[in-house]
Amino acid sequence: SRTGIPEGILADGKTTAEIVALALDAVDATGHALVTRLDDETADAIDRAVGDEVPDATVDHDARARTVVVHASDYDPPTLDATVGVVTAGTSDAIPAGETAVVAGEMGATIDRVDDVGVAGIHRLFDQLDRIRESDVLVVAAGREGALPTVTAGLVDAPVIGLPVSNGYGHAGEGEAALDGMLQSCTPLSVVNIDAGFVAGAQAGLIARAIDRARTE
Amino acid sequence: SRTGIPEGILADGKTTAEIVALALDAVDATGHALVTRLDDETADAIDRAVGDEVPDATVDHDARARTVVVHASDYDPPTLDATVGVVTAGTSDAIPAGETAVVAGEMGATIDRVDDVGVAGIHRLFDQLDRIRESDVLVVAAGREGALPTVTAGLVDAPVIGLPVSNGYGHAGEGEAALDGMLQSCTPLSVVNIDAGFVAGAQAGLIARAIDRARTE
Amino acid sequence: SRTGIPEGILADGKTTAEIVALALDAVDATGHALVTRLDDETADAIDRAVGDEVPDATVDHDARARTVVVHASDYDPPTLDATVGVVTAGTSDAIPAGETAVVAGEMGATIDRVDDVGVAGIHRLFDQLDRIRESDVLVVAAGREGALPTVTAGLVDAPVIGLPVSNGYGHAGEGEAALDGMLQSCTPLSVVNIDAGFVAGAQAGLIARAIDRARTE
Amino acid sequence: SRTGIPEGILADGKTTAEIVALALDAVDATGHALVTRLDDETADAIDRAVGDEVPDATVDHDARARTVVVHASDYDPPTLDATVGVVTAGTSDAIPAGETAVVAGEMGATIDRVDDVGVAGIHRLFDQLDRIRESDVLVVAAGREGALPTVTAGLVDAPVIGLPVSNGYGHAGEGEAALDGMLQSCTPLSVVNIDAGFVAGAQAGLIARAIDRARTE
Amino acid sequence: SRTGIPEGILADGKTTAEIVALALDAVDATGHALVTRLDDETADAIDRAVGDEVPDATVDHDARARTVVVHASDYDPPTLDATVGVVTAGTSDAIPAGETAVVAGEMGATIDRVDDVGVAGIHRLFDQLDRIRESDVLVVAAGREGALPTVTAGLVDAPVIGLPVSNGYGHAGEGEAALDGMLQSCTPLSVVNIDAGFVAGAQAGLIARAIDRARTE
Amino acid sequence: SRTGIPEGILADGKTTAEIVALALDAVDATGHALVTRLDDETADAIDRAVGDEVPDATVDHDARARTVVVHASDYDPPTLDATVGVVTAGTSDAIPAGETAVVAGEMGATIDRVDDVGVAGIHRLFDQLDRIRESDVLVVAAGREGALPTVTAGLVDAPVIGLPVSNGYGHAGEGEAALDGMLQSCTPLSVVNIDAGFVAGAQAGLIARAIDRARTE
Amino acid sequence: SRTGIPEGILADGKTTAEIVALALDAVDATGHALVTRLDDETADAIDRAVGDEVPDATVDHDARARTVVVHASDYDPPTLDATVGVVTAGTSDAIPAGETAVVAGEMGATIDRVDDVGVAGIHRLFDQLDRIRESDVLVVAAGREGALPTVTAGLVDAPVIGLPVSNGYGHAGEGEAALDGMLQSCTPLSVVNIDAGFVAGAQAGLIARAIDRARTE
Amino acid sequence: SRTGIPEGILADGKTTAEIVALALDAVDATGHALVTRLDDETADAIDRAVGDEVPDATVDHDARARTVVVHASDYDPPTLDATVGVVTAGTSDAIPAGETAVVAGEMGATIDRVDDVGVAGIHRLFDQLDRIRESDVLVVAAGREGALPTVTAGLVDAPVIGLPVSNGYGHAGEGEAALDGMLQSCTPLSVVNIDAGFVAGAQAGLIARAIDRARTE
Ligand SMILES: Nc1ncnc2c1ncn2[C@@H]1O[C@H](COP(=O)(O)O)[C@@H](O)[C@H]1O
Ligand SMILES: Nc1ncnc2c1ncn2[C@@H]1O[C@H](COP(=O)(O)O)[C@@H](O)[C@H]1O
Ligand SMILES: Nc1ncnc2c1ncn2[C@@H]1O[C@H](COP(=O)(O)O)[C@@H](O)[C@H]1O
Ligand SMILES: Nc1ncnc2c1ncn2[C@@H]1O[C@H](COP(=O)(O)O)[C@@H](O)[C@H]1O
Ligand SMILES: [Mg+2]
Ligand SMILES: [Mg+2]
Ligand SMILES: [Mg+2]
Ligand SMILES: [Mg+2]
Ligand SMILES: [Mg+2]
Ligand SMILES: [Mg+2]
Ligand SMILES: [Mg+2]
Ligand SMILES: [Mg+2]
C-alpha cells in the first residue's frame, strides 16, 4: 500500500478457519501476512496451512506478543534507515508492545525494545536512558497509572507516542487511567487508544518512513 | 475535639456575613477558627470583625492558599513532634496544598513545603529528595496526569497521601485523570478526593499525632 | 526492600506454572513469597512444589483471603511494635481484607481483625468499639454503599484507610458507590482503589513502621 | 387533583414576571400556589402581586427552603392523620428538605423536622432516635457520602425515602456519591433523584394519605 | 426482626453447599428461609436437604422468579391487611418482580400481580387499570426505556415504587436507561436500584405494614 | 442546496455583529436566512439591519423558539405536499421543538404543532390522537424521562423521530435520561441528539420531501 | 399489525426450546415468524420443528445476519413500492445490517445492500454512489469511529438513519464512539441505538411505507 | 530547551498582571514568549508593557487563535527544513488550530494552513488534497463527530495527529465524540486531548525536527 502499513488480521472474534483463510489470501495477494491477538493453537494451524500451501514461505510466531508474520519466499520486505524504540513499563505490556514492534518492523524500521523500566523503580529508566535517546521515535507502553510516557518524554528529544495498556482493576482500570493520564500529560506527547499497539506501530512506522525519506533524499 | 482535626469553615457558597459570623462563633467556642476557599475581600472582612470583637486575637491570611486562621490570645495551639511534608508539582497546586499545610499545621505538625518538583523536569525532584526523605508523612499534590505521588512513593519510606488537583482541560480534566492515576498507582499510596487538601491535611495530621504519641510515650 | 513492602504475585491472569515459578524464584531471592487472588488448586500446586524444592519452608494458605505466604526456613520476618486493625462490614469483604491483613502482617505489624460490623446493624460496631480504638491505624473495608469507614472514623482517633469492595449490583455496583462515598466522606479519611487490599495493607504497614520507629527511637 | 400532590412552580429558569403570573393563575384556579427554588426578590414580587390582586390571601415565604406558598382566603387545606419525618444531615440539606416539608405539608401531613444529625457525630442521631421513630414515614436527606438514610433505616420500622443532596466537590460530587450510596444501601430504602425534595415530599405525602385513609376507614 | 423484612440469601456467587447450609441455618434460627437468584439445581438441592433435615417443612420454588421459600411446620407467617400490586411491562421483568412479590408476601402483604402491560401497547394497561387502582402500594417493574412506572403513577392514587430491570442492550442498556428515566419521571415516584426486586419488596412491605397498623389501630 | 436543508446560523457563542453579518450574507447569497438560539436583542438587531440593507425582505422572529427567518422579497420558498407533526410534552420543549418546526417549514413542509401532551396526564395525548395520526412524519420532543415518543410511536403508523430536551436536574439530567430512554424505546423510533431540534427538523424535512416526490411523481 | 413491523423474537438469552415454541406460535398466529441473534444450532432446530409441524412453510436462515424467517404457505407478504438501501462499512457490520435488511424486507420494502464502503478507502464509497443515490431511504451501519453515515448523508438527498455497530475496543469501544459520532454528525441524520438493526429496519420500513402510500395514492 | 518546545503561558485563569509579568520574564530569560488563550485586552496590555520595557521587541497578536508571540530584537528563531500542515474542518477549530500553528512555527517548522475542508462537503477536501499531501506531518483539527482526521489519513502518506475540538452540544458534546472517534479511527493516527492545540503543535514540531535533522545530516 501507499503508506506501507500492513493489512493486519485481528484474530479476536474470528474462527481458526477464517483466520487461516485470510492469512493465506494475504500472502497470495501481497506476499506477506500479519495476524495479531491469536492463541498458540491458531498459530500452529497457520504454520501447518502455510507449510501445505506455500511451503517456501517463512512463518514467525511471537507467542508473548501473540502475533504471526508470514513472508512468501519472494517477498521483499521494506527497510527504513530509522529506529523505532519500543519501551515498556512491565511484563503485562508485552502484547500491545509486541504488536507495535511487529507492525513497525514490517514497515521496515529497526526496532529497539527496552523492557521493564516502569516508574515504580525509576533508576531502571535512568540506566537505559542513553540507549532510549538513540531512537528516532518512541512508543512508550504503560498500564495502571501510565506515567512512563510522561516521564520519558521529559528526558528525550524524539517524539513520544503513548500506548496505554488495559491492566489495572477497580475504578479507571482496564487502561482508562493510563489513557487519561497520557492525554493530560504535562510533557507533550500524542497517544493511541488502549491496547492499540497496531496503531502505535503504524504511526511510528509512518514517522520512521518520513525520516528515512529525509535521510535518503 | 478528640482527633485534633479543626472544624473548618468552607467559604464557597456562603455569604461574607455568614462566614464572619461562623468564624467569630468558632473563636468564641474553641479559641480558634479556620476558613478555607475564601477570597481577599472576605479575608479583610474577617480581619476587621476580629479587630472589633476580639482585638487581641491574631488573624493569619494566606492569599495563595485562600485560607484564614484566627487564634484567640489565650488559645494554646497543639504541637506535635512530627513533620508533614507537603510536596507540589506546579503553581496550580497552591490552593489545595495550602489547605493541607494549614490543617496539619493547626493540628500541631511541623510543615515542610517543597514546591514545583513536577515530573516534566524530574531532576528538580531528585535535587530535593534528601529533604523530602526527612518528613514522617508526605502529602503529594499534582494535577493533569498526577504522576508525582507515584514517582515520589517509589523513592521514599514514609507513607504518601496523593492529593489530586483540579487542573487540566478536555477529557478527564478537572483532576479526574490525576485521581484515576493515583488510585491505579504502581507504587502503594492512599488518596483523597480531588482538591480535598483539607482531608489530606487532616489524615496526615492524624498520622503525625500517632507518631508524636509513639515518640513521647 | 527499603520500604518493607513485600513483592506480591497477583495470580489473576497467570497460569499455575507461571505462579509456581514466580513463587519459587521469590523464595530463592528474598526468603519469602506472597501470592494473592489464587484458587485452591494453585495453592496446592505451590504447596507441592515448595515441598519438592525447598522442603524446610513453611506454606500458609488462607483460603478465604485467597492468599499463600511462603517463608524459607532461614527467613527472619520483621516485627513492628504497632497494630493494624482490619475491620470489615460483611463476609463479602473477606478477600480484600484478607490481603490487607497478610501484607501488613508480612511487614511485621500485629493484625487485629474485627469482622461483620456493618452499619445495617450499628450496635455490632458499638459492641467492638473499645477494641477497635486500640489499633494504631485502621483499614476499614466495605462494599455496597461503603458507609462503615465514615462512621468508624467519626468514633476513633487513629487514621482510617477506606477499602472499597466490589460487591453490589446495578448502578454504581462493583464497588463504585463505596469508593465514591469514601472519597466524599464527611469524616476525614484516605482511600485506596476498589478491592486494593494489597495497597491498603502496604500503606497501613508504612504507617505502622513509622510508629514502630518512633516507639523504638 | 386526585392524588393531592400540588402543582409546583419551579422558579429556576423562569423570569419573575412568568413566575408571578403562574402563581396568580394557580391561586385563581385551585385556591393555592406553591413555588420552589425562588430567590428573595421573586418572593417579594409574588407577595406584592398577591397583595394587589388577591389581598385576602396569605403568602408564606421560607427563605432557607426557597419556597413560597399562597393560600386564598377560602382555600381549605387538606389535613391528614399521619406524620412525615424530615431528617437532615447538615445545613446544606436545607433547600431540598424544605421542599419536601412544604410539599408533604400542603398535602396535609404533619411535618416533623429533625436537623443536623449527620453520621460524622453519630451520637446526635441516637439522641433524636425516639422522636424519629414516631413518624409514620421518613424522608432522610444527606449530601457528600449520603450515609444517613442507610444508618437511619437500620434503626426504625417506618419506610425511609432517601433524598440525596448536591453538595460535595471533586469525583462523584454534586450529590452523585450520595445517590449511588442510597441505591446500594445495605438497609432497604427507596430513593429519589438528587435534590428532588419535591418528589420525596410528594411520595411521602402519598404514603401519609394511604395511612390516613386506613386510620379513618 | 423488628421491621419484618426477611433475611434473604442471595445465591449469586455462592456454592450450592454454602446456600443449602445458610438456608438450613435460617430455618433453624427463624423458622423460615428465603433464597433469591438460584438455579433449578440449587432449588432441588435445598428441597432434598430440607426433606432430610426438617421433613415437616414446606419448600416453595418459583422457577421464573428464581426464588425458594422454606417454612418450618411451626412457622407462623405474618399477615397484613394491605395489598401490594406488582406490575410488569414484559416477560423479562419476571425475576426482579418475582423477588418483590416473594419478599412482600413473606412480610404478610396480599400480592396482586399484573403482568405484560408495557407501554408499547398502552391499551393493555388501561384494560387492567381498575384492578391496579385497588392496591394500597404499587411496585412497577420495567426495563429498556422504563416508562411504565411514570405512566402508571399518573393514573393512580397509591404510591408507586419504580423497579428498573437490566434488559436492553447498547448505550444505557442493562437497566441504566430505565433507572435514569424513573429518577427523572415527570410524575412523582421513588425508585430502587436496577434489578433490586428484594429492596422494592421490602419497601412496599414496610408501607403495607404501616397501612395495616393504621387499619388495625 | 440539493437536500433543501437551509444553512442555519447558530447564535450561541457568536457576537451580535457576527450574527447580523452572517444573516445579511445568507440573504444576499441564497435569498433567505435562518438564525437559531438568539435572544431578543439580537433579533431586533437583525430586524434593524435588514430594514436598512434589504428593506423589502420579511423578518419573522419567534421569541419562544428563539429563531429568526429572513426572506428576500424575491425569495421563492419551497412547498411540499407533506405534513410534519411536531409534538411536545411540556412548555420547556418550546425551543428545540420550535427549531424543528422552522427548519422543516423552511424546507416546505406543512407543520402541525401539538403541545403539552406529556405522559403525566396521558388523556391529553389521547384527546389529540386523531389529529396526530394525520401527519406524515412526527417529531416528538420530551425532556425529563422522555417517555412521550415511545408512547406515541405505539399509537401511530407514521415514523417517529424522538427529540430529547435538556431539562431535568440531578442524575441523568440535562436530557441524558430522555436520550437514553428514546434509544432504548420498546417501540421502534429513531432519535437525534439532545436539543438537536435543527437536526430533527432537517431529517423530518428530508422524509417529507421523499413523500412529496412520491406524491407528485 | 397496524404499522407492519413484524414481532421479532430476540434469541439472545432464551433457550432453544423457548425460541422454537415462540416461532411456531408466531407462524400459527400471524402466518410468519422472525427470529434474530440466533446461532446455527437454533436455526436447525427451528427448521426441523417447522418441517414437523407446518411442513409447507418456508424457512430462510441467514447465517451471517443470524436471522431466520418463516413464512406459512398461505402467508401473503406485503410489498412496498419503495427501496431501503442498507450500506455497511465493513464485515463486522453484517449482523445488525442483516437484521435491518430482514425487518425492512418483511415489511415489504425492496432491499439494496451495498457492503464494505468504509471511509478508510473512500474511493469505494464514490464507486457505489450512483447506486446508493437510488434508494428512497438509507440505513448506514458503521462501527469504530462511525464516520460513514456522516460522509454518506453529505452526498445523498434521501434521509439517512445511522446504525452504530458494537466493534472497536478500548476507550469508547463497543459502538459508543460510533453512536456518539452519529449523534454529533455535522450532516443531519437520525440514529438508533448500538446494534439496533431491528429498530433501524423498522424505522426505514415505516418511511418506505409512507413513500409507498404516497406513490400509490 | 533541548526539545525546542517553547514554554507556553496559558492565560486562562491568570490575571492580566500575572500574564504580563510572566511574558516579560520569559522574554528576558529566553528572548521570546508565547501566550495562549488570551483575550484582546490582555494582548493589548502585553503590547503596551513590551513597548515600555523592551521597545525593540516585536509583538504578534493572532486574535482568532487568541495567541501572542513576543520576540526580543536579538532573538534568533530556529528554522527547520520541514512543513507542518494544519488542517481544519470549520471555523470553530480556529483557536486550537491556531495554537498548533504558532507552537510548531516557533519551533521553526514551515506552517501550511488548510481551512474549512470538513466532511459535510467532502469535495472541498479533495480540492485541496494535492496541497495537503505536500506536508511532512499533519495536524487535523475537527469537532462534532471528528471524522476529518480519519478520512484524511486514508488519503495521505504522512503521519496524521488528530486534534479534537470542544464544540458540539448534547450527549458526547464538548469534543468527547471527536476524541472518541479519533481514538477508534479505522485509519491509523495518533491523537492529543480535546483542544490541546499546544500539544499537537509540540508533537508535530518534534517530528518536523527529526525530519529536519535527517535532511541536514
Ligand atoms: N476545603 C474543605 N474541604 C473539605 N471539607 C472541608 C473544607 N473546609 C471545611 N471542611 C469541613 O467540611 C465541613 C463543613 O461543612 P459545612 O457545614 O457545609 O460548612 C466541616 O466538617 C469542615 O471541617
Ligand atoms: N423542585 C421541583 N422538583 C421537581 N419537580 C418540581 C419542582 N417544583 C415543581 N415541580 C413539578 O415540575 C412540574 C413543573 O414543570 P414546568 O412546566 O417545567 O414548570 C410540575 O409537575 C411541578 O409540580
Ligand atoms: N434484535 C432486536 N433488537 C431490538 N428489538 C428486537 C430485536 N429482536 C426482536 N425485537 C423486539 O423486541 C421485543 C422482544 O421482546 P421480548 O419480549 O424480550 O422478546 C419485540 O417487540 C421484538 O419485536
Ligand atoms: N494551551 C495550552 N495547552 C496545554 N498546555 C499549555 C498551553 N499553554 C501553555 N501550556 C503549557 O502548560 C504549562 C503551563 O503550566 P502553568 O502555566 O504553570 O499552569 C507549560 O508547560 C506550558 O508550556
Ligand atoms: Mg521530550
Ligand atoms: Mg515508598
Ligand atoms: Mg476519626
Ligand atoms: Mg428500617
Ligand atoms: Mg399517581
Ligand atoms: Mg408507530
Ligand atoms: Mg444528505
Ligand atoms: Mg495515511
Short mmCIF file of C-alpha atoms and ligand atoms in Angstrom, two decimals, chain A residues 2-3 5 206, chain H residues 152-158 160 187-188, ligand 12:
data_model
loop_
_atom_site.label_atom_id
_atom_site.label_comp_id
_atom_site.label_asym_id
_atom_site.label_seq_id
_atom_site.Cartn_x
_atom_site.Cartn_y
_atom_site.Cartn_z
CA ARG A 2 0.96 3.64 -0.39
CA THR A 3 1.61 4.12 3.33
CA ILE A 5 1.09 -0.03 6.77
CA LEU A 206 4.92 6.49 9.24
CA THR H 152 -7.55 12.49 5.65
CA ALA H 153 -5.26 9.77 7.00
CA GLY H 154 -6.76 7.40 4.43
CA LEU H 155 -5.64 9.74 1.61
CA VAL H 156 -2.09 10.73 2.59
CA ASP H 157 1.27 9.11 3.43
CA ALA H 158 2.37 11.49 6.16
CA VAL H 160 -1.59 12.47 11.00
CA THR H 187 -7.21 4.56 9.66
CA PRO H 188 -4.13 4.73 11.95
MG MG I 12 -2.36 7.85 5.74
#
